[in-house]
Coordinates of C-alpha atoms in Angstrom, one line a residue:
X1 CA 113.9 96.0 147.6
X2 CA 112.0 92.7 148.0
X3 CA 110.7 92.4 151.6
X4 CA 110.6 88.7 152.4
X5 CA 111.1 88.8 156.2
X6 CA 107.5 88.1 157.1
X7 CA 107.0 85.6 154.3
X8 CA 109.5 83.3 155.9
X9 CA 106.9 81.9 158.3
X10 CA 107.7 79.3 160.9
X11 CA 104.9 77.5 162.7
X12 CA 105.8 73.8 162.3
X13 CA 104.8 73.1 165.9
X14 CA 101.2 74.1 165.1
X15 CA 101.1 71.5 162.3
X16 CA 100.8 68.9 165.1
X17 CA 98.2 70.8 167.1
X18 CA 94.5 70.2 166.5
X19 CA 92.5 72.9 168.3
X20 CA 89.2 70.9 167.9
X21 CA 90.4 68.2 170.4
X22 CA 88.6 68.9 173.7
X23 CA 87.0 72.1 172.4
X24 CA 84.2 73.2 174.8
X25 CA 82.0 76.3 175.0
X26 CA 84.0 77.9 177.8
X27 CA 87.2 77.3 175.8
X28 CA 85.7 78.9 172.7
X29 CA 84.5 81.9 174.6
X30 CA 88.0 82.3 176.1
X31 CA 89.5 82.3 172.5
X32 CA 86.9 84.9 171.3
X33 CA 87.7 87.2 174.3
X34 CA 91.4 86.8 173.6
X35 CA 90.8 87.9 170.0
X36 CA 89.0 91.0 171.2
X37 CA 92.2 91.9 173.1
X38 CA 94.4 91.4 170.1
X39 CA 95.8 87.9 170.7
X40 CA 94.8 86.0 167.6
X41 CA 97.2 83.0 167.3
X42 CA 95.0 80.3 168.9
X43 CA 91.7 81.8 167.8
X44 CA 92.7 82.0 164.1
X45 CA 94.1 78.5 164.2
X46 CA 90.7 77.3 165.5
X47 CA 89.0 79.2 162.6
X48 CA 91.4 77.5 160.2
X49 CA 90.3 74.0 161.4
X50 CA 86.6 75.0 161.8
X51 CA 86.4 76.1 158.1
X52 CA 87.7 72.7 157.0
X53 CA 85.7 70.4 159.3
X54 CA 82.1 71.3 158.8
X55 CA 80.3 70.8 155.5
X56 CA 78.0 73.8 155.8
X57 CA 80.7 76.3 156.9
X58 CA 83.0 75.0 154.1
X59 CA 80.2 75.3 151.5
X60 CA 79.2 78.9 152.3
X61 CA 82.8 80.1 152.3
X62 CA 83.4 78.3 148.9
X63 CA 80.2 79.8 147.4
X64 CA 81.0 83.3 148.5
X65 CA 84.6 83.0 147.4
X66 CA 83.7 81.6 144.0
X67 CA 81.1 84.4 143.6
X68 CA 83.9 86.9 144.0
X69 CA 86.5 85.1 141.9
X70 CA 84.1 85.0 138.9
X71 CA 84.6 88.8 138.8
X72 CA 86.9 90.3 136.2
X73 CA 89.0 93.3 137.1
X74 CA 89.0 96.7 135.3
X75 CA 91.1 99.8 135.4
X76 CA 88.6 102.5 135.1
X77 CA 88.7 106.3 134.6
X78 CA 86.4 108.6 136.5
X79 CA 83.5 109.5 134.3
X80 CA 84.1 113.2 134.8
X81 CA 87.1 113.3 132.5
X82 CA 84.8 112.6 129.5
X83 CA 82.3 115.3 130.4
X84 CA 81.7 118.1 127.9
X85 CA 81.5 120.5 130.8
X86 CA 85.3 120.5 131.2
X87 CA 87.2 123.4 129.7
X88 CA 89.0 122.7 126.5
X89 CA 92.5 122.9 127.8
X90 CA 91.8 121.6 131.3
X91 CA 89.7 118.8 129.8
X92 CA 92.4 117.8 127.4
X93 CA 95.0 117.7 130.2
X94 CA 92.8 115.6 132.5
X95 CA 91.8 113.2 129.7
X96 CA 95.4 112.6 128.9
X97 CA 96.4 112.3 132.6
X98 CA 93.6 109.8 133.1
X99 CA 94.8 107.7 130.2
X100 CA 98.4 107.7 131.5
X101 CA 97.3 106.8 135.0
X102 CA 95.1 104.0 133.7
X103 CA 97.9 102.6 131.5
X104 CA 100.3 102.7 134.5
X105 CA 97.9 100.9 136.8
X106 CA 97.1 98.3 134.2
X107 CA 100.8 97.6 133.8
X108 CA 101.2 97.5 137.6
X109 CA 98.5 94.9 138.1
X110 CA 99.7 92.8 135.2
X111 CA 103.0 92.6 136.9
X112 CA 101.5 90.9 140.0
X113 CA 102.1 87.2 139.4
X114 CA 99.5 86.0 141.9
X115 CA 96.8 88.6 141.8
X116 CA 93.8 86.2 141.8
X117 CA 95.3 84.1 144.6
X118 CA 96.0 87.3 146.6
X119 CA 92.4 88.4 146.1
X120 CA 91.1 85.0 147.3
X121 CA 93.2 85.3 150.4
X122 CA 92.1 88.9 151.0
X123 CA 88.6 87.6 150.8
X124 CA 89.3 85.3 153.9
X125 CA 89.2 88.5 155.9
X126 CA 85.4 88.6 155.6
X127 CA 85.2 85.4 157.8
X128 CA 88.4 85.9 159.9
X129 CA 88.1 89.6 160.5
X130 CA 91.3 90.7 158.8
X131 CA 93.8 89.7 156.1
X132 CA 97.3 90.9 155.2
X133 CA 99.2 90.7 151.9
X134 CA 102.9 91.5 151.9
X135 CA 104.1 93.5 148.9
X136 CA 107.2 92.1 147.1
X137 CA 109.0 94.7 145.0
X138 CA 111.3 94.6 142.0
X139 CA 114.4 96.9 141.8
X140 CA 112.2 99.5 140.0
X141 CA 109.9 99.7 142.9
X142 CA 107.0 97.9 141.3
X143 CA 105.1 95.2 143.1
X144 CA 105.7 91.8 141.7
X145 CA 103.9 89.6 144.2
X146 CA 101.3 90.0 147.0
X147 CA 102.3 87.3 149.6
X148 CA 99.5 86.1 151.9
X149 CA 100.5 86.2 155.6
X150 CA 98.1 83.9 157.6
X151 CA 96.0 85.4 160.3
X152 CA 97.6 83.4 163.2
X153 CA 100.9 85.3 162.7
X154 CA 99.4 88.7 163.7
X155 CA 98.8 90.4 167.1
X156 CA 97.9 93.9 168.2
X157 CA 97.8 95.6 171.5
X158 CA 94.1 95.8 172.2
X159 CA 91.2 95.9 169.8
X160 CA 92.5 98.9 167.8
X161 CA 96.2 98.7 168.3
X162 CA 98.8 98.7 165.5
X163 CA 99.4 95.4 163.7
X164 CA 102.5 93.5 164.7
X165 CA 104.0 90.3 163.4
X166 CA 104.0 87.2 165.7
X167 CA 106.9 85.4 164.1
X168 CA 106.3 81.9 165.5
X169 CA 102.5 82.2 166.1
X170 CA 103.1 82.0 169.8
X171 CA 100.0 81.6 171.9
X172 CA 98.9 84.3 174.3
X173 CA 101.1 87.0 172.9
X174 CA 99.8 90.6 172.4
X175 CA 103.0 92.2 171.1
X176 CA 105.2 91.3 168.2
X177 CA 107.6 92.8 165.6
X178 CA 106.4 96.2 164.4
X179 CA 105.7 96.5 160.6
X180 CA 105.8 99.2 158.0
X181 CA 102.1 99.4 156.9
X182 CA 103.1 100.7 153.5
X183 CA 104.6 97.3 152.7
X184 CA 101.3 95.5 153.2
X185 CA 97.7 95.5 152.0
X186 CA 95.5 95.1 155.0
X187 CA 91.8 94.4 155.0
X188 CA 89.7 94.6 158.2
X189 CA 86.0 94.0 158.8
X190 CA 83.6 92.3 161.2
X191 CA 84.6 88.6 161.5
X192 CA 81.8 86.3 160.4
X193 CA 83.5 83.4 162.0
X194 CA 82.9 85.0 165.4
X195 CA 79.2 84.6 164.8
X196 CA 79.5 81.2 163.1
X197 CA 81.8 79.6 165.7
X198 CA 79.1 79.3 168.4
X199 CA 76.4 77.5 166.3
X200 CA 79.3 75.4 164.8
X201 CA 80.3 74.1 168.2
X202 CA 76.8 73.6 169.3
X203 CA 76.1 71.7 166.1
X204 CA 79.1 69.4 166.7
X205 CA 78.1 68.8 170.3
X206 CA 74.6 67.9 169.1
X207 CA 76.0 65.4 166.6
X208 CA 78.1 63.9 169.4
X209 CA 74.9 63.4 171.5
X210 CA 73.1 62.0 168.5
X211 CA 75.8 59.4 168.0
X212 CA 75.6 58.5 171.7
X213 CA 71.8 58.2 171.4
X214 CA 72.2 55.9 168.3
X215 CA 74.7 53.7 170.1
X216 CA 72.1 53.1 172.9
X217 CA 68.8 53.2 171.0
X218 CA 69.8 52.8 167.3
X219 CA 69.2 49.0 167.5
X220 CA 66.1 48.5 169.7
X221 CA 66.6 46.3 172.7
X222 CA 64.5 43.1 172.6
X223 CA 63.0 41.3 175.6
X224 CA 61.0 38.1 175.5
X225 CA 58.2 37.7 178.0
X226 CA 57.8 34.0 178.8
X227 CA 54.6 32.1 179.5
X228 CA 53.4 32.1 183.1
X229 CA 54.7 29.6 185.7
X230 CA 57.8 28.6 183.5
X231 CA 60.4 26.5 185.3
X232 CA 64.0 27.5 185.6
X233 CA 64.9 24.9 183.0
X234 CA 62.4 26.5 180.6
X235 CA 63.7 30.0 181.4
X236 CA 67.2 28.9 180.3
X237 CA 65.8 27.5 177.1
X238 CA 63.8 30.7 176.4
X239 CA 67.0 32.7 177.1
X240 CA 68.8 30.7 174.4
X241 CA 65.9 31.3 172.0
X242 CA 66.0 35.0 172.8
X243 CA 69.8 35.2 172.0
X244 CA 69.2 33.4 168.7
X245 CA 66.5 35.9 167.8
X246 CA 68.6 38.9 168.7
X247 CA 71.5 37.5 166.5
X248 CA 69.1 37.5 163.5
X249 CA 68.1 33.9 164.1
X250 CA 64.7 32.3 164.0
X251 CA 63.0 30.4 166.8
X252 CA 59.8 29.0 168.3
X253 CA 58.1 30.6 171.2
X254 CA 55.7 28.7 173.5
X255 CA 52.1 29.7 173.8
X256 CA 51.7 32.8 176.1
X257 CA 55.1 34.3 175.2
X258 CA 55.5 37.9 174.0
X259 CA 58.2 40.1 172.5
X260 CA 58.9 43.7 173.7
X261 CA 61.1 46.3 172.0
X262 CA 62.6 49.2 173.9
X263 CA 63.2 52.3 171.9
X264 CA 63.8 54.9 174.6
X265 CA 64.0 58.5 173.9
X266 CA 60.8 58.6 171.8
X267 CA 60.2 57.8 168.2
X268 CA 61.4 61.2 167.0
X269 CA 64.4 62.6 168.9
X270 CA 65.0 66.3 168.2
X271 CA 68.6 66.1 167.0
X272 CA 67.9 66.6 163.3
X273 CA 65.7 69.6 163.9
X274 CA 68.4 71.2 166.1
X275 CA 71.1 70.6 163.5
X276 CA 69.0 72.1 160.7
X277 CA 68.3 75.1 162.9
X278 CA 72.0 75.6 163.5
X279 CA 72.8 75.2 159.8
X280 CA 70.2 77.9 159.1
X281 CA 72.0 80.2 161.5
X282 CA 75.3 79.6 159.9
X283 CA 73.9 80.2 156.4
X284 CA 72.0 83.3 157.5
X285 CA 75.2 84.8 159.0
X286 CA 77.4 83.9 156.0
X287 CA 75.1 84.8 153.1
X288 CA 72.3 86.9 154.5
X289 CA 69.6 84.5 153.3
X290 CA 68.3 81.0 153.7
X291 CA 67.4 80.1 150.1
X292 CA 71.0 80.6 149.0
X293 CA 72.2 77.3 150.5
X294 CA 69.3 75.4 152.1
X295 CA 66.5 73.8 150.1
X296 CA 63.2 75.2 151.2
X297 CA 59.8 73.6 150.9
X298 CA 58.2 74.5 147.6
X299 CA 61.5 75.9 146.2
X300 CA 61.4 76.0 142.5
X301 CA 62.2 78.6 139.8
X302 CA 61.4 81.4 142.2
X303 CA 63.8 80.0 144.8
X304 CA 66.5 79.4 142.2
X305 CA 66.2 83.1 141.1
X306 CA 66.4 84.2 144.7
X307 CA 69.4 82.0 145.1
X308 CA 71.3 83.6 142.2
X309 CA 70.2 87.1 143.1
X310 CA 71.4 86.7 146.7
X311 CA 74.9 85.7 145.6
X312 CA 75.0 88.5 143.0
X313 CA 74.3 90.9 145.8
X314 CA 77.0 89.3 148.0
X315 CA 79.5 89.3 145.1
X316 CA 78.8 93.0 144.4
X317 CA 79.3 93.9 148.0
X318 CA 82.5 91.8 148.4
X319 CA 83.9 93.2 145.2
X320 CA 83.1 96.8 146.2
X321 CA 84.9 96.5 149.6
X322 CA 88.0 94.7 148.2
X323 CA 88.2 97.1 145.3
X324 CA 88.3 100.0 147.8
X325 CA 91.1 98.2 149.7
X326 CA 93.2 98.0 146.5
X327 CA 92.4 101.6 145.5
X328 CA 93.6 102.9 148.9
X329 CA 96.6 100.7 149.5
X330 CA 97.8 99.7 146.1
X331 CA 96.7 102.4 143.6
X332 CA 97.1 105.3 146.0
X333 CA 100.9 104.9 146.8
X334 CA 101.7 104.1 143.1
X335 CA 99.8 107.1 141.7
X336 CA 101.3 109.4 144.4
X337 CA 104.8 108.3 143.5
X338 CA 104.5 108.4 139.7
X339 CA 102.1 111.4 139.5
X340 CA 103.0 113.6 142.5
X341 CA 100.5 116.3 143.2
X342 CA 98.1 115.2 140.4
X343 CA 94.5 114.4 140.9
X344 CA 93.6 110.7 140.9
X345 CA 91.6 110.0 137.7
X346 CA 92.0 106.2 137.3
X347 CA 91.3 103.3 139.7
X348 CA 91.2 99.5 140.0
X349 CA 87.8 97.8 140.4
X350 CA 86.5 94.2 140.6
X351 CA 83.6 93.9 138.1
X352 CA 81.0 91.3 138.9
X353 CA 79.6 89.5 135.8
X354 CA 76.9 91.3 133.9
X355 CA 73.4 90.8 135.3
X356 CA 69.8 91.7 134.4
X357 CA 70.6 95.2 135.7
X358 CA 73.2 95.6 133.0
X359 CA 70.8 94.3 130.4
X360 CA 68.3 96.9 131.5
X361 CA 70.9 99.7 131.2
X362 CA 71.7 98.5 127.6
X363 CA 68.0 98.5 126.7
X364 CA 67.6 102.0 128.1
X365 CA 70.7 103.2 126.2
X366 CA 69.3 101.7 123.0
X367 CA 66.0 103.5 123.5
X368 CA 67.7 106.8 124.1
X369 CA 70.0 106.3 121.1
X370 CA 66.9 105.8 118.9
X371 CA 65.5 109.0 120.3
X372 CA 68.6 110.8 119.1
X373 CA 70.3 111.1 122.5
X374 CA 74.1 110.7 122.3
X375 CA 75.6 108.6 125.2
X376 CA 79.2 108.4 126.4
X377 CA 80.6 104.9 125.8
X378 CA 82.9 105.2 128.8
X379 CA 80.0 106.0 131.1
X380 CA 78.0 103.2 129.6
X381 CA 80.9 100.8 130.0
X382 CA 81.2 101.8 133.7
X383 CA 77.5 101.2 134.3
X384 CA 77.3 97.8 132.6
X385 CA 80.7 96.3 133.0
X386 CA 81.0 95.7 129.3
X387 CA 83.9 96.9 127.2
X388 CA 82.1 99.2 124.8
X389 CA 83.5 100.7 121.5
X390 CA 82.0 103.8 120.1
X391 CA 80.5 104.0 116.6
X392 CA 83.1 104.3 113.9
X393 CA 84.0 108.0 113.2
X394 CA 82.6 109.3 116.5
X395 CA 86.1 110.1 117.8
X396 CA 85.5 108.4 121.1
X397 CA 87.7 105.8 122.6
X398 CA 87.1 102.2 123.7
X399 CA 85.9 101.8 127.3
X400 CA 88.7 100.8 129.6
X401 CA 88.9 97.1 130.3
X402 CA 91.4 95.1 132.2
X403 CA 92.0 91.4 132.3
X404 CA 92.3 88.8 135.0

């Protein structure tokens, strides 16, 4: 039952094609417009090179990806199954069903041999607009691998057409081989690279102009002004002296001579300010804040706290979106197959590392416990992300906790 058709990818010709050569703003706009029509091969190949050729773009992607990959994953049960408001028989049935579903999902995710790599590739959809994972099955129908299928192998007929496979990543193609969506996990969102690509190209053109400026004005031109009424013989002698001075030599200048340096373009060309502005635009689009990547004047402990909090927020948002993708396209089909007609009571979730919010929840729980209020360990586990065991003899079970 293993589906490996799409994993046998062939794009060797693209290995010798660098899309950054001769890239211009009109060419980039043309690629972006083609992407809006569903032709992604050249655009996604450009994104692939762009992400690896600019320090700022590479850094923001790595920081966001690492923030997500520090998350553990859990198989959780809906809090309602532990509620005392459930009827005795109905509550007992749903609690048992929730435990069975959680155990089945935990086993299913443990079977996936490349879960973390698959999550890392699915994350690339935040920057490229979409990502596909192909499900590989064992004879029992369980998923054993989630194979990444790079973005330049996909096409669609229009902005909202069905996804089709472009086997050889052929340029300019809008139609390909139809796929069975149930055999893939597909993530779609607004592509951050579409926003980043324009300042990226402007930044590179600015650096090119800066290099040209330095070639002309980086070493100031030197002119010697000779004394008045110098003869041609003396002018030839002064010329020789000038050449020696330019070559880092030392020489004698007659009385009345002068030295002039030409540093055209002004003492402070605007290239650095322009590049810093474009870096801020890239950072703002990728992380939602400036303190996360760029050092600001006066930045200290306050800026460092803002730095960490911003990435916690980003990680929580990324984790929530990708968790929902797995819940719909991985959990849903399995639970429907093994528990037909039953209510879904367990689900997969990426759990960001515990933060100050979790600490505050624990402090509040301790205060309530001292006041005699009994708390549900499973609900507390869901709020904090900690695996929590109830007090001995309470009859409650350990909070569900998975592993990466």
